[in-house]
Structure formats: C-alpha cells, structure tokens
Amino acid sequence: MTQKIIILDFGSQTTQLIGRRVRELDTFCEILPYNKFPVGDESVIGVILSGSPYSVHDPEAFKVDLSQFVGKVPVLGICYGAQFISHTLGGKVEKADSREYGRANLQTVDTTNPLFKGFEQHSQVWMSHGDTITAIPEDFKVIGSTKDVTNAAFASTKQPVWAVQFHPEVYHSLQGTQLLKNFVVDICGSKQEWSAASFVDSTVAELKEQLGNDRVILGLSGGVDSSVAAVLLNKAIGNRLTCIFVDHGMLRKNEFQQVMEDYRCLGLNVIGVDASEKFFGDLAGVTDPEQKRKIIGRDFVEVFNAEAKKITDAKWLAQGTIYPDRIESLNITGKVIKSHHNVGGLPEEMHLQLCEPLKWLFKDEVRRVGRQLGMPEHLIIRHPFPGPGLAVRILGDITRERVRILQDADDIYIRGLREYVDADGETLYNKVWQAGAILLATVRSVGVMGDERTYEHPVALRAVTSTDAMTADWAHLPYDFLAKVSNEIINKVRGVNRVCYDISSKPPATIEWE
C-alpha cells in the first residue's frame, strides 16, 4: 500500500506548491477539497491544511471536521489552516492591524521541536494573511515567533498537531523545504519510495492488469504529456496501442511533420489526420477565448471520434491528463478557471473507457518518467504548448494568414532561444519553462519601412521561468537576444512591424494571454 500525505485544499493559490514540495521528498500526496477527507484510508500517514482566501470568521469560510484525522495521524496547518486549528480548538483569531504580507524572520525558534529540527535562528519566512492568531488553544505551546507575530508557529503538547502562520511551500521561506521534510519524513514516517522508477514499474503493472488484451486509442498532441503517456502504454501493451495525432492547423511551424517523425522513431503506431479545413471553418469570426477553446475541443472530439470508429475493436481511450489539469480545471468553489482540452470525460457516443496513466503526476515528474523510459531529450524538454495551439495566442478571430504570421514569428523566436548559449554554457530554451509569441491581431500599430508608413500588427513575446506553472516569473532574457529576435521578426515576417516583450508574472497574469 502506497503511503500518502493528504493535502486538504481551502482555496489557496499555493496549495499545488505544497503538493510539489511533498513530491520532491519522494512521497506521494493527494490534494483534495477541504471537505473530502478519505475517512478510513489506512494509507494516509499525515494531513496538511492549506491556506485560504477566506478569514475563519467569514460566513462562507470553508470548514472541516478536525476529529476525522486529529489524534489519528500527524497534522500540519499552514496559514488559514493554522488559524482554523486555533479557532476551532479554543484559541483566538483576530483581524491584524495591517495585512501581514511578505518576508519576515523567525526571531525565536524552538529547534528542539521536531518540526524545526535543523533550523537556524532568524530564518526567513513568507507571510500572507489578514488575520492573526492572538491566543493559541490550551495544551498548545509556541515554537516560533517573528517580530510582529508572537504565535507564528505552535504545537500541541498532547497530540501530533503543528501549525504555522507562514507559507513553508514558497521559495521565499528559505528553510521551508526543511520544515516540510521534518513533517513528512520524520514526523509522519514517509519511507520516501515515490520515484520515477517506482512509478514506471507500478504503472506498467497496473496498465497490464487494467487493460488486459484490449486495444487502446490515444490522442497525441505533440507535447511531453501525451508523448510520455504513449511510450508508457506502449511499454505495457505494445502494438495494442493506436495513437491518433490530429492537426487542427494551429500547431507551430512544421510541427506536424516533425512530431510524426519523432513518434515513428519511438516505434509508436501513429495515424496522422489533417483536419485544418474543419477547424478554420468553425473558428471563422470567433474572438472569445473560451469559445475558441470550446469549438476546438468539440471539433477535436468529432475528428478523433470519426478516426477512432475505424478501430472497431478498441475499448479504451487514453489521455495525457496530468494532476494540475484536474486540479486547475475546477476549483473547490466549483467555478471553472479555464477549460482544459483533455479534462471532463468522454462523449457518450464513443463508448470507450477512460485510461489516464499520468493523472497523478506534476509536469516535472512527467519529464522524469520520460527520462526513465529512455525517451529522447528533445521530446522531454519541449515547452508546454496549449491544446488549442496558436488559436489562443492570436487575439482576435482566426484566419490562415494570421496563423501563418504567428507561426513565422514564433519560429524565429523559438529557434533563437535554442541557439543562444549564455555564459553558463546553457541555451536560453533550456532555462525557460515556456515561451511563445502572441499576435495582437485586433491592433494595428504605425511604423515606417523604407520611405513608407505601415499599419501592421504588433507581436508580443512571452517567456517565463517556473517549476510547476502554478506560479511563474517573466524570464530576464538578454537585451542583445531580444534586439536580434525583434529585428529578425520585423524584417522577415510580413504583417508585423512592432515587437514587445511581456514582463508580467503569474499571478496576477497567466502564462497564456487567452
């Protein structure tokens, strides 16, 4: 039985970061809505309560029955989680005089407490809360304080319960990983058996048992997720896997041909379908981003279904869905953040069962699994690319000419990132999490080329650094690189006379513009 940490999500933007940190400790974890604790699951070795946008005093604040796990497994409350523990068990939570946000230093730390083993005094942490805990419950003691927050960390003297008002999961908390390791490994007793190798072995065995001698169809996108899923399934069931790669016409320049060749080299059985006419026709005149996604998702299913019906003995549909897809598509308030092309179930007419071999993995874990499977590095390090492709990187309606413009500009940009080697001897492409060009098709900017005035489109370049895509910072690309790429795009791409660089982070912005 695989050990697991349960992270109960109260709506924090950094809940997934908690999950990532736990996984980095080679420990499996599952993020669940605050009210979905799996009572009776004996594989649970610990519980973490996340932060929240709410105050514990808000009428709509999320609440959980602590008796489901307190006293049964170790518990760690983070920010709102700490305040909820205090508020529920008899402490006092009050509105702070001013919002406590940003860096702080733990001036007093009880390093004899197992949660703070190995900690240094004056360790930097990250605060982000509007309430503060002014009194802790009986039978608890303070184990960490800052200049402004006396009860920054506290622990029960009778049960394995700990609480911190700061966020150990964010990078600004310099010893946050140490704190989580102390909790997950030392306190909860994780055996640290979750790894790429163990995942491949266990998943291949599970797929063989789940699928038996059945035939499986997999929709490929060209990205790392579906590619790793395909190789993993191929390892489990061999030629009983048939892959379908649909070209909706909005892939990167020459991507369809290049990816098809890569898949053949991997020994995969792949059917390529050019359905661009249908997609362009149905997208004509559509400008709303969510509607674009819906149309592309609908058309993909129709094209895929038509091709899949030719494989009459197929019983399963496999998808490269990963864990952040499932968490981000529907948050705990039930509001869709954005539509993911591979989340939400299957159309009834397909009559296929769903197989998602990567559904528990974060993106970097997918890459580690790909390396464990021996896949070529250029496939593994491919930047994430949206399922709707360039359709959500063109602001305005979609035409073949606009896609052509963006493909050409994007190709110059991405090739430049691959070719530019910095002082560390590494390409910019490898240092960036995700990059792409955006065509502002609804805008025309004035320019001068030769002796003539032009009114053409601006292109925005986007590049971000990240570890998990839940938060991202804009990449500080060298000025000489940006100047060279800008000049090349304007000179070589007909229809573009201005290039901008996006320097917004996520949050508040997103990685994609639409």
Short mmCIF file of C-alpha atoms in Angstrom, two decimals:
data_model
loop_
_atom_site.label_atom_id
_atom_site.label_comp_id
_atom_site.label_asym_id
_atom_site.label_seq_id
_atom_site.Cartn_x
_atom_site.Cartn_y
_atom_site.Cartn_z
CA MET A 1 0.00 0.00 0.00
CA THR A 2 1.49 3.34 -1.12
CA GLN A 3 1.91 5.82 1.72
CA LYS A 4 0.28 9.18 1.11
CA ILE A 5 0.02 12.65 2.58
CA ILE A 6 -3.41 14.24 2.19
CA ILE A 7 -3.41 17.98 1.49
CA LEU A 8 -6.82 19.49 2.18
CA ASP A 9 -7.35 22.47 -0.11
CA PHE A 10 -9.09 25.51 1.37
CA GLY A 11 -8.63 27.54 -1.82
CA SER A 12 -5.07 28.84 -1.55
CA GLN A 13 -3.19 29.80 -4.72
CA THR A 14 -0.19 27.90 -3.38
CA THR A 15 -1.87 24.60 -2.50
CA GLN A 16 -0.29 22.90 -5.50
CA LEU A 17 3.10 24.15 -4.37
CA ILE A 18 2.62 22.22 -1.13
CA GLY A 19 1.97 19.14 -3.23
CA ARG A 20 5.08 19.75 -5.31
CA ARG A 21 7.27 20.10 -2.23
CA VAL A 22 5.91 16.86 -0.78
CA ARG A 23 6.52 15.02 -4.06
CA GLU A 24 10.08 16.39 -4.12
CA LEU A 25 10.52 14.47 -0.87
CA ASP A 26 9.80 11.25 -2.82
CA THR A 27 6.47 10.97 -1.06
CA PHE A 28 3.10 10.52 -2.75
CA CYS A 29 0.46 13.09 -1.87
CA GLU A 30 -3.08 13.82 -2.94
CA ILE A 31 -4.73 17.25 -2.99
CA LEU A 32 -8.41 17.04 -2.07
CA PRO A 33 -11.16 19.60 -1.43
CA TYR A 34 -11.28 20.63 2.24
CA ASN A 35 -14.46 18.54 2.80
CA LYS A 36 -13.35 15.32 1.06
CA PHE A 37 -11.01 13.71 3.57
CA PRO A 38 -10.87 9.94 2.84
CA VAL A 39 -12.02 8.60 6.20
CA GLY A 40 -10.84 5.04 6.71
CA ASP A 41 -7.99 5.19 4.17
CA GLU A 42 -5.17 3.42 6.01
CA SER A 43 -2.53 4.59 3.51
CA VAL A 44 -2.78 8.16 4.88
CA ILE A 45 0.22 8.95 7.06
CA GLY A 46 -0.35 12.68 7.55
CA VAL A 47 -2.59 15.65 6.74
CA ILE A 48 -1.71 19.21 5.70
CA LEU A 49 -4.31 22.00 5.82
CA SER A 50 -3.68 24.67 3.18
CA GLY A 51 -4.13 28.41 3.20
CA SER A 52 -7.32 30.11 2.02
CA PRO A 53 -8.58 33.44 0.66
CA TYR A 54 -11.12 33.47 3.49
CA SER A 55 -10.99 34.55 7.12
CA VAL A 56 -12.10 31.95 9.65
CA HIS A 57 -14.77 34.50 10.65
CA ASP A 58 -16.31 34.78 7.17
CA PRO A 59 -19.78 33.21 6.94
CA GLU A 60 -18.72 31.39 3.75
CA ALA A 61 -15.36 30.21 5.15
CA PHE A 62 -14.54 26.57 4.45
CA LYS A 63 -14.67 24.30 7.48
CA VAL A 64 -13.66 20.70 8.12
CA ASP A 65 -14.32 18.27 10.98
CA LEU A 66 -10.88 18.01 12.58
CA SER A 67 -11.88 14.90 14.52
CA GLN A 68 -11.64 12.94 11.26
CA PHE A 69 -7.85 12.99 11.49
CA VAL A 70 -6.59 14.92 14.56
CA GLY A 71 -5.24 12.36 17.02
CA LYS A 72 -5.12 9.69 14.31
CA VAL A 73 -2.32 10.96 12.06
CA PRO A 74 0.06 13.94 12.29
CA VAL A 75 -1.48 17.25 11.15
CA LEU A 76 0.17 20.45 9.89
CA GLY A 77 -1.86 23.63 9.42
CA ILE A 78 -0.48 26.32 7.11
CA CYS A 79 -1.70 29.95 7.33
CA TYR A 80 -5.52 29.62 7.22
CA GLY A 81 -5.01 26.00 8.25
CA ALA A 82 -3.20 27.19 11.37
CA GLN A 83 -5.86 29.80 12.09
CA PHE A 84 -8.63 27.24 11.61
CA ILE A 85 -6.96 24.86 14.06
CA SER A 86 -6.60 27.62 16.64
CA HIS A 87 -10.12 28.97 16.11
CA THR A 88 -11.72 25.51 16.26
CA LEU A 89 -9.80 24.24 19.30
CA GLY A 90 -10.36 27.27 21.52
CA GLY A 91 -7.72 29.80 20.54
CA LYS A 92 -8.40 33.30 19.25
CA VAL A 93 -8.03 34.65 15.72
CA GLU A 94 -8.43 38.40 15.16
CA LYS A 95 -8.04 40.80 12.29
CA ALA A 96 -4.47 42.10 12.12
CA ASP A 97 -3.88 45.85 12.40
CA SER A 98 -2.39 45.66 8.90
CA ARG A 99 -2.17 42.82 6.42
CA GLU A 100 0.91 40.75 7.19
CA TYR A 101 2.37 40.10 3.76
CA GLY A 102 5.91 39.43 2.58
CA ARG A 103 9.21 38.42 4.13
CA ALA A 104 9.63 38.05 7.88
CA ASN A 105 12.25 36.46 10.12
CA LEU A 106 11.65 33.82 12.75
CA GLN A 107 13.45 35.52 15.61
CA THR A 108 12.65 32.79 18.11
CA VAL A 109 12.60 29.13 17.03
CA ASP A 110 12.34 26.07 19.28
CA THR A 111 14.80 23.82 17.46
CA THR A 112 14.14 21.05 19.99
CA ASN A 113 10.70 20.62 18.45
CA PRO A 114 10.79 18.04 15.63
CA LEU A 115 9.11 20.45 13.18
CA PHE A 116 12.07 22.84 13.44
CA LYS A 117 14.89 20.31 13.56
CA GLY A 118 17.93 21.74 11.78
CA PHE A 119 16.51 25.27 11.64
CA GLU A 120 18.62 28.37 12.03
CA GLN A 121 17.55 31.28 14.20
CA HIS A 122 16.34 34.31 12.22
CA SER A 123 15.31 32.11 9.28
CA GLN A 124 13.37 34.00 6.60
CA VAL A 125 9.72 33.00 6.02
CA TRP A 126 6.87 34.33 3.87
CA MET A 127 3.71 35.71 5.44
CA SER A 128 0.41 36.29 3.62
CA HIS A 129 -2.61 36.80 5.83
CA GLY A 130 -5.05 39.46 7.03
CA ASP A 131 -5.90 37.75 10.35
CA THR A 132 -3.51 36.81 13.11
CA ILE A 133 -3.64 34.28 15.95
CA THR A 134 -3.71 36.27 19.19
CA ALA A 135 -4.19 33.26 21.50
CA ILE A 136 -3.42 29.59 20.96
CA PRO A 137 -5.59 26.75 22.33
CA GLU A 138 -4.95 25.09 25.68
CA ASP A 139 -2.39 22.29 25.60
CA PHE A 140 -0.51 24.05 22.78
CA LYS A 141 2.81 25.86 23.04
CA VAL A 142 4.51 28.48 20.89
CA ILE A 143 7.52 27.13 18.98
CA GLY A 144 8.23 30.03 16.62
CA SER A 145 7.78 33.83 16.63
CA THR A 146 8.61 36.82 14.45
CA LYS A 147 8.98 40.46 15.44
CA ASP A 148 5.31 41.15 14.73
CA VAL A 149 3.72 37.69 15.10
CA THR A 150 4.12 36.05 18.51
CA ASN A 151 2.25 32.88 17.54
CA ALA A 152 3.93 32.32 14.18
CA ALA A 153 4.25 28.59 14.92
CA PHE A 154 2.75 26.43 17.64
CA ALA A 155 2.32 22.77 18.50
CA SER A 156 0.10 20.59 20.66
CA THR A 157 1.67 19.12 23.78
CA LYS A 158 -0.70 16.13 23.72
CA GLN A 159 -1.35 15.25 20.07
CA PRO A 160 0.72 15.33 16.84
CA VAL A 161 -0.60 18.69 15.64
CA TRP A 162 1.52 21.59 14.35
CA ALA A 163 0.56 24.95 12.88
CA VAL A 164 2.47 27.77 11.18
CA GLN A 165 1.12 31.16 10.09
CA PHE A 166 3.70 31.43 7.29
CA HIS A 167 3.97 29.54 3.98
CA PRO A 168 6.81 26.97 4.02
CA GLU A 169 5.92 25.86 0.49
CA VAL A 170 7.03 29.07 -1.24
CA TYR A 171 10.65 29.71 -2.16
CA HIS A 172 10.80 32.89 -0.04
CA SER A 173 10.63 30.70 3.08
CA LEU A 174 14.30 29.75 2.94
CA GLN A 175 14.05 26.68 5.16
CA GLY A 176 10.51 25.77 4.15
CA THR A 177 11.65 22.56 2.48
CA GLN A 178 13.44 21.56 5.69
CA LEU A 179 10.24 22.15 7.67
CA LEU A 180 8.17 20.05 5.26
CA LYS A 181 10.82 17.31 5.30
CA ASN A 182 10.74 17.29 9.09
CA PHE A 183 6.98 16.88 8.99
CA VAL A 184 6.63 14.42 6.11
CA VAL A 185 9.66 12.22 6.69
CA ASP A 186 10.49 12.45 10.41
CA ILE A 187 7.08 13.06 11.94
CA CYS A 188 4.79 11.21 9.51
CA GLY A 189 7.31 8.48 8.78
CA SER A 190 7.42 8.57 4.98
CA LYS A 191 9.62 5.83 3.54
CA GLN A 192 10.33 8.10 0.52
CA GLU A 193 9.52 5.38 -2.01
CA TRP A 194 7.79 7.57 -4.61
CA SER A 195 10.14 7.91 -7.62
CA ALA A 196 10.09 7.87 -11.42
CA ALA A 197 11.40 4.30 -11.46
CA SER A 198 8.82 3.07 -8.95
CA PHE A 199 6.09 4.91 -10.85
CA VAL A 200 7.04 3.27 -14.16
CA ASP A 201 7.19 -0.21 -12.64
CA SER A 202 3.92 0.08 -10.73
CA THR A 203 2.04 1.86 -13.54
CA VAL A 204 3.10 -0.61 -16.23
CA ALA A 205 1.95 -3.47 -13.98
CA GLU A 206 -1.36 -1.68 -13.29
CA LEU A 207 -1.92 -0.96 -17.00
CA LYS A 208 -1.32 -4.58 -17.92
CA GLU A 209 -3.88 -5.67 -15.34
CA GLN A 210 -6.37 -2.88 -16.19
CA LEU A 211 -6.22 -3.25 -19.97
CA GLY A 212 -5.62 -6.98 -20.39
CA ASN A 213 -5.70 -7.81 -24.09
CA ASP A 214 -7.87 -4.80 -25.00
CA ARG A 215 -6.96 -2.30 -27.72
CA VAL A 216 -6.36 1.31 -26.64
CA ILE A 217 -6.58 4.56 -28.61
CA LEU A 218 -4.53 7.57 -27.53
CA GLY A 219 -4.88 11.13 -28.75
CA LEU A 220 -1.43 12.63 -29.24
CA SER A 221 -0.77 16.37 -29.15
CA GLY A 222 2.97 16.51 -29.73
CA GLY A 223 3.57 17.64 -26.15
CA VAL A 224 5.52 15.87 -23.44
CA ASP A 225 2.45 14.67 -21.51
CA SER A 226 0.75 12.71 -24.28
CA SER A 227 4.14 11.53 -25.61
CA VAL A 228 5.17 10.07 -22.24
CA ALA A 229 1.72 8.52 -21.84
CA ALA A 230 2.11 6.88 -25.25
CA VAL A 231 5.56 5.43 -24.50
CA LEU A 232 4.37 4.20 -21.09
CA LEU A 233 1.35 2.48 -22.65
CA ASN A 234 3.49 1.08 -25.45
CA LYS A 235 5.75 -0.46 -22.81
CA ALA A 236 2.70 -2.06 -21.16
CA ILE A 237 0.64 -3.27 -24.13
CA GLY A 238 2.80 -2.85 -27.24
CA ASN A 239 1.02 -2.89 -30.61
CA ARG A 240 -2.42 -2.94 -28.99
CA LEU A 241 -1.97 0.86 -28.70
CA THR A 242 -3.04 3.02 -31.65
CA CYS A 243 -2.20 6.74 -31.49
CA ILE A 244 -4.06 9.45 -33.39
CA PHE A 245 -2.44 12.84 -33.98
CA VAL A 246 -4.93 15.49 -35.17
CA ASP A 247 -3.55 18.57 -36.92
CA HIS A 248 -6.01 21.41 -36.32
CA GLY A 249 -3.87 23.77 -38.38
CA MET A 250 -2.72 25.86 -35.44
CA LEU A 251 0.40 23.97 -34.44
CA ARG A 252 3.82 25.58 -34.59
CA LYS A 253 5.58 25.86 -37.94
CA ASN A 254 6.32 22.39 -39.43
CA GLU A 255 5.40 20.81 -36.10
CA PHE A 256 3.03 18.18 -37.50
CA GLN A 257 5.68 16.66 -39.77
CA GLN A 258 8.45 16.86 -37.17
CA VAL A 259 6.39 15.26 -34.42
CA MET A 260 5.13 12.46 -36.67
CA GLU A 261 8.73 11.56 -37.46
CA ASP A 262 9.63 11.58 -33.75
CA TYR A 263 6.77 9.22 -32.95
CA ARG A 264 7.77 6.80 -35.69
CA CYS A 265 11.30 6.75 -34.29
CA LEU A 266 9.84 5.76 -30.91
CA GLY A 267 8.19 2.77 -32.51
CA LEU A 268 4.66 4.04 -31.92
CA ASN A 269 1.76 3.17 -34.18
CA VAL A 270 0.55 6.66 -35.15
CA ILE A 271 -2.20 7.84 -37.52
CA GLY A 272 -1.88 11.49 -38.60
CA VAL A 273 -5.03 13.42 -39.57
CA ASP A 274 -5.03 16.84 -41.27
CA ALA A 275 -8.33 18.41 -40.19
CA SER A 276 -7.34 22.06 -40.54
CA GLU A 277 -10.13 22.91 -43.01
CA LYS A 278 -12.81 21.96 -40.49
CA PHE A 279 -11.20 23.85 -37.62
CA PHE A 280 -10.60 27.04 -39.59
CA GLY A 281 -14.15 26.94 -40.91
CA ASP A 282 -15.74 26.56 -37.48
CA LEU A 283 -13.50 29.22 -35.91
CA ALA A 284 -14.23 31.87 -38.56
CA GLY A 285 -15.24 35.15 -36.90
CA VAL A 286 -14.89 33.80 -33.32
CA THR A 287 -12.96 36.12 -30.98
CA ASP A 288 -13.93 34.99 -27.45
CA PRO A 289 -11.09 32.89 -25.94
CA GLU A 290 -13.33 30.46 -24.07
CA GLN A 291 -15.47 29.94 -27.17
CA LYS A 292 -12.33 29.21 -29.19
CA ARG A 293 -11.36 26.54 -26.67
CA LYS A 294 -14.84 25.03 -26.72
CA ILE A 295 -15.00 24.89 -30.52
CA ILE A 296 -11.54 23.37 -30.82
CA GLY A 297 -12.35 20.84 -28.10
CA ARG A 298 -15.64 19.91 -29.79
CA ASP A 299 -14.07 19.63 -33.24
CA PHE A 300 -11.19 17.60 -31.91
CA VAL A 301 -13.62 15.09 -30.40
CA GLU A 302 -15.57 14.88 -33.67
CA VAL A 303 -12.46 14.34 -35.80
CA PHE A 304 -10.90 11.99 -33.29
CA ASN A 305 -14.15 10.04 -32.91
CA ALA A 306 -14.51 9.61 -36.68
CA GLU A 307 -10.99 8.20 -36.88
CA ALA A 308 -11.40 6.10 -33.74
CA LYS A 309 -14.53 4.43 -35.10
CA LYS A 310 -12.36 2.85 -37.78
CA ILE A 311 -10.64 0.90 -34.99
CA THR A 312 -13.67 -1.24 -34.28
CA ASP A 313 -12.18 -3.38 -31.51
CA ALA A 314 -10.91 -0.52 -29.31
CA LYS A 315 -12.27 -0.46 -25.75
CA TRP A 316 -10.22 2.30 -24.10
CA LEU A 317 -9.32 5.91 -24.75
CA ALA A 318 -6.05 7.03 -23.16
CA GLN A 319 -5.23 10.68 -22.42
CA GLY A 320 -2.14 12.52 -21.21
CA THR A 321 -4.05 14.25 -18.41
CA ILE A 322 -1.74 15.26 -15.56
CA TYR A 323 -2.52 16.24 -12.00
CA PRO A 324 -2.52 20.06 -12.38
CA ASP A 325 -5.06 19.72 -15.24
CA ARG A 326 -7.51 18.01 -12.92
CA ILE A 327 -6.97 20.43 -10.03
CA GLU A 328 -6.95 23.66 -12.06
CA SER A 329 -9.95 22.94 -14.28
CA LEU A 330 -12.39 23.02 -11.38
CA ASN A 331 -11.52 24.72 -8.14
CA ILE A 332 -13.15 23.96 -4.80
CA THR A 333 -15.79 26.64 -5.25
CA GLY A 334 -16.99 24.85 -8.36
CA LYS A 335 -16.00 27.67 -10.71
CA VAL A 336 -14.17 26.75 -13.89
CA ILE A 337 -10.83 28.57 -14.13
CA LYS A 338 -10.37 27.66 -17.77
CA SER A 339 -11.34 24.77 -20.00
CA HIS A 340 -8.68 22.10 -20.42
CA HIS A 341 -8.90 20.18 -23.68
CA ASN A 342 -8.27 16.82 -22.01
CA VAL A 343 -10.41 17.09 -18.88
CA GLY A 344 -14.09 16.48 -18.41
CA GLY A 345 -14.83 12.94 -19.52
CA LEU A 346 -15.78 11.37 -22.81
CA PRO A 347 -18.70 11.88 -25.17
CA GLU A 348 -21.24 9.10 -24.68
CA GLU A 349 -21.17 8.07 -28.33
CA MET A 350 -17.55 6.95 -28.07
CA HIS A 351 -18.47 4.03 -25.81
CA LEU A 352 -14.89 3.84 -24.56
CA GLN A 353 -13.48 3.58 -21.07
CA LEU A 354 -11.00 6.24 -19.97
CA CYS A 355 -7.35 5.49 -19.17
CA GLU A 356 -5.16 8.28 -17.71
CA PRO A 357 -1.76 6.81 -16.78
CA LEU A 358 -0.24 10.19 -15.79
CA LYS A 359 -3.17 11.55 -13.79
CA TRP A 360 -1.20 11.73 -10.53
CA LEU A 361 1.92 13.43 -11.92
CA PHE A 362 3.07 17.04 -11.96
CA LYS A 363 4.82 18.28 -15.11
CA ASP A 364 8.39 17.85 -13.90
CA GLU A 365 7.54 14.35 -12.69
CA VAL A 366 6.28 13.55 -16.20
CA ARG A 367 9.68 14.59 -17.56
CA ARG A 368 11.49 12.38 -15.03
CA VAL A 369 9.30 9.45 -16.08
CA GLY A 370 10.12 10.19 -19.73
CA ARG A 371 13.85 10.01 -18.97
CA GLN A 372 13.30 6.79 -17.02
CA LEU A 373 11.63 5.38 -20.15
CA GLY A 374 14.64 6.34 -22.26
CA MET A 375 12.89 8.94 -24.42
CA PRO A 376 14.98 11.44 -26.46
CA GLU A 377 15.81 14.58 -24.50
CA HIS A 378 14.44 16.96 -27.15
CA LEU A 379 10.97 15.47 -26.62
CA ILE A 380 11.23 15.59 -22.84
CA ILE A 381 12.33 19.23 -22.60
CA ARG A 382 9.72 20.53 -25.04
CA HIS A 383 7.99 23.56 -23.59
CA PRO A 384 4.32 23.17 -22.67
CA PHE A 385 2.03 24.15 -25.54
CA PRO A 386 -1.71 24.86 -25.22
CA GLY A 387 -4.07 22.24 -26.63
CA PRO A 388 -5.89 24.85 -28.78
CA GLY A 389 -2.48 25.82 -30.14
CA LEU A 390 -1.92 29.22 -31.68
CA ALA A 391 -5.67 29.91 -31.61
CA VAL A 392 -5.29 31.21 -28.04
CA ARG A 393 -2.14 33.14 -28.97
CA ILE A 394 -3.95 35.18 -31.59
CA LEU A 395 -6.02 37.98 -30.06
CA GLY A 396 -8.98 38.23 -32.38
CA ASP A 397 -10.52 35.88 -34.90
CA ILE A 398 -8.52 33.11 -36.54
CA THR A 399 -7.52 33.09 -40.22
CA ARG A 400 -4.90 31.10 -42.11
CA GLU A 401 -2.98 34.28 -42.83
CA ARG A 402 -2.85 35.25 -39.15
CA VAL A 403 -1.71 31.75 -38.22
CA ARG A 404 0.98 32.00 -40.92
CA ILE A 405 2.20 35.31 -39.48
CA LEU A 406 2.35 33.93 -35.95
CA GLN A 407 3.98 30.66 -37.00
CA ASP A 408 6.77 32.56 -38.75
CA ALA A 409 7.34 34.95 -35.83
CA ASP A 410 7.17 32.14 -33.26
CA ASP A 411 9.59 30.01 -35.28
CA ILE A 412 12.20 32.79 -35.29
CA TYR A 413 11.74 33.29 -31.54
CA ILE A 414 11.93 29.62 -30.53
CA ARG A 415 14.88 28.90 -32.84
CA GLY A 416 16.64 31.89 -31.32
CA LEU A 417 16.10 30.54 -27.80
CA ARG A 418 17.50 27.16 -28.84
CA GLU A 419 20.57 28.69 -30.50
CA TYR A 420 21.54 31.33 -27.91
CA VAL A 421 24.07 29.91 -25.42
CA ASP A 422 24.58 32.03 -22.31
CA ALA A 423 27.62 32.47 -20.06
CA ASP A 424 26.74 29.24 -18.20
CA GLY A 425 27.00 27.27 -21.43
CA GLU A 426 23.27 26.53 -21.50
CA THR A 427 20.71 27.52 -24.11
CA LEU A 428 18.01 30.02 -23.21
CA TYR A 429 15.43 27.44 -24.29
CA ASN A 430 16.53 25.08 -21.53
CA LYS A 431 16.45 27.86 -18.92
CA VAL A 432 12.91 28.91 -19.79
CA TRP A 433 9.83 26.96 -18.68
CA GLN A 434 7.62 28.12 -21.53
CA ALA A 435 7.90 30.62 -24.36
CA GLY A 436 5.85 31.72 -27.32
CA ALA A 437 4.81 34.61 -29.50
CA ILE A 438 1.38 36.28 -29.38
CA LEU A 439 -0.19 38.07 -32.33
CA LEU A 440 -2.23 41.15 -31.42
CA ALA A 441 -4.49 40.76 -34.42
CA THR A 442 -7.02 43.28 -33.11
CA VAL A 443 -4.37 46.02 -33.02
CA ARG A 444 -2.58 47.80 -35.82
CA SER A 445 0.41 49.94 -34.98
CA VAL A 446 2.01 52.61 -37.10
CA GLY A 447 5.51 52.05 -38.40
CA VAL A 448 7.93 53.14 -41.10
CA MET A 449 9.60 50.72 -43.52
CA GLY A 450 11.74 52.30 -46.22
CA ASP A 451 10.03 55.53 -47.11
CA GLU A 452 6.52 54.28 -46.43
CA ARG A 453 4.29 54.38 -43.40
CA THR A 454 2.91 50.97 -42.38
CA TYR A 455 -0.10 49.88 -40.32
CA GLU A 456 0.58 46.33 -39.32
CA HIS A 457 0.30 44.05 -36.30
CA PRO A 458 2.39 44.00 -33.12
CA VAL A 459 3.75 40.70 -31.83
CA ALA A 460 4.33 40.15 -28.11
CA LEU A 461 6.98 37.72 -26.93
CA ARG A 462 6.37 35.77 -23.72
CA ALA A 463 8.89 33.71 -21.74
CA VAL A 464 8.52 32.56 -18.15
CA THR A 465 10.52 30.64 -15.60
CA SER A 466 8.71 28.22 -13.31
CA THR A 467 8.93 24.81 -11.68
CA ASP A 468 5.28 23.81 -11.93
CA ALA A 469 3.39 26.50 -13.91
CA MET A 470 1.23 27.36 -10.89
CA THR A 471 3.39 30.43 -10.33
CA ALA A 472 5.75 31.89 -12.90
CA ASP A 473 8.10 34.83 -13.26
CA TRP A 474 8.96 36.53 -16.52
CA ALA A 475 12.29 35.39 -17.88
CA HIS A 476 15.01 38.05 -17.86
CA LEU A 477 16.22 37.40 -21.39
CA PRO A 478 19.40 39.23 -22.51
CA TYR A 479 18.83 42.54 -24.27
CA ASP A 480 21.05 41.57 -27.18
CA PHE A 481 18.96 38.44 -27.75
CA LEU A 482 15.68 40.38 -27.65
CA ALA A 483 17.09 43.01 -30.02
CA LYS A 484 18.23 40.37 -32.51
CA VAL A 485 14.95 38.45 -32.43
CA SER A 486 12.86 41.64 -32.70
CA ASN A 487 14.87 42.82 -35.68
CA GLU A 488 14.62 39.44 -37.42
CA ILE A 489 10.86 39.15 -36.90
CA ILE A 490 10.16 42.64 -38.22
CA ASN A 491 12.45 42.19 -41.21
CA LYS A 492 11.33 38.69 -42.19
CA VAL A 493 7.68 38.31 -41.17
CA ARG A 494 5.28 40.07 -43.50
CA GLY A 495 2.49 41.70 -41.48
CA VAL A 496 4.48 42.60 -38.35
CA ASN A 497 6.07 45.99 -37.66
CA ARG A 498 6.46 46.01 -33.86
CA VAL A 499 7.69 43.54 -31.23
CA CYS A 500 7.02 43.83 -27.47
CA TYR A 501 8.19 41.73 -24.52
CA ASP A 502 5.75 40.68 -21.77
CA ILE A 503 7.22 41.28 -18.29
CA SER A 504 4.21 40.25 -16.16
CA SER A 505 4.34 37.38 -13.68
CA LYS A 506 1.78 34.72 -12.74
CA PRO A 507 -0.10 35.71 -10.67
CA PRO A 508 -1.58 38.21 -11.41
CA ALA A 509 -1.23 37.43 -15.13
CA THR A 510 -1.43 33.95 -16.64
CA ILE A 511 1.20 32.37 -18.88
CA GLU A 512 -1.06 32.41 -21.92
CA TRP A 513 -2.79 35.63 -22.98
CA GLU A 514 -6.13 33.92 -23.61
#
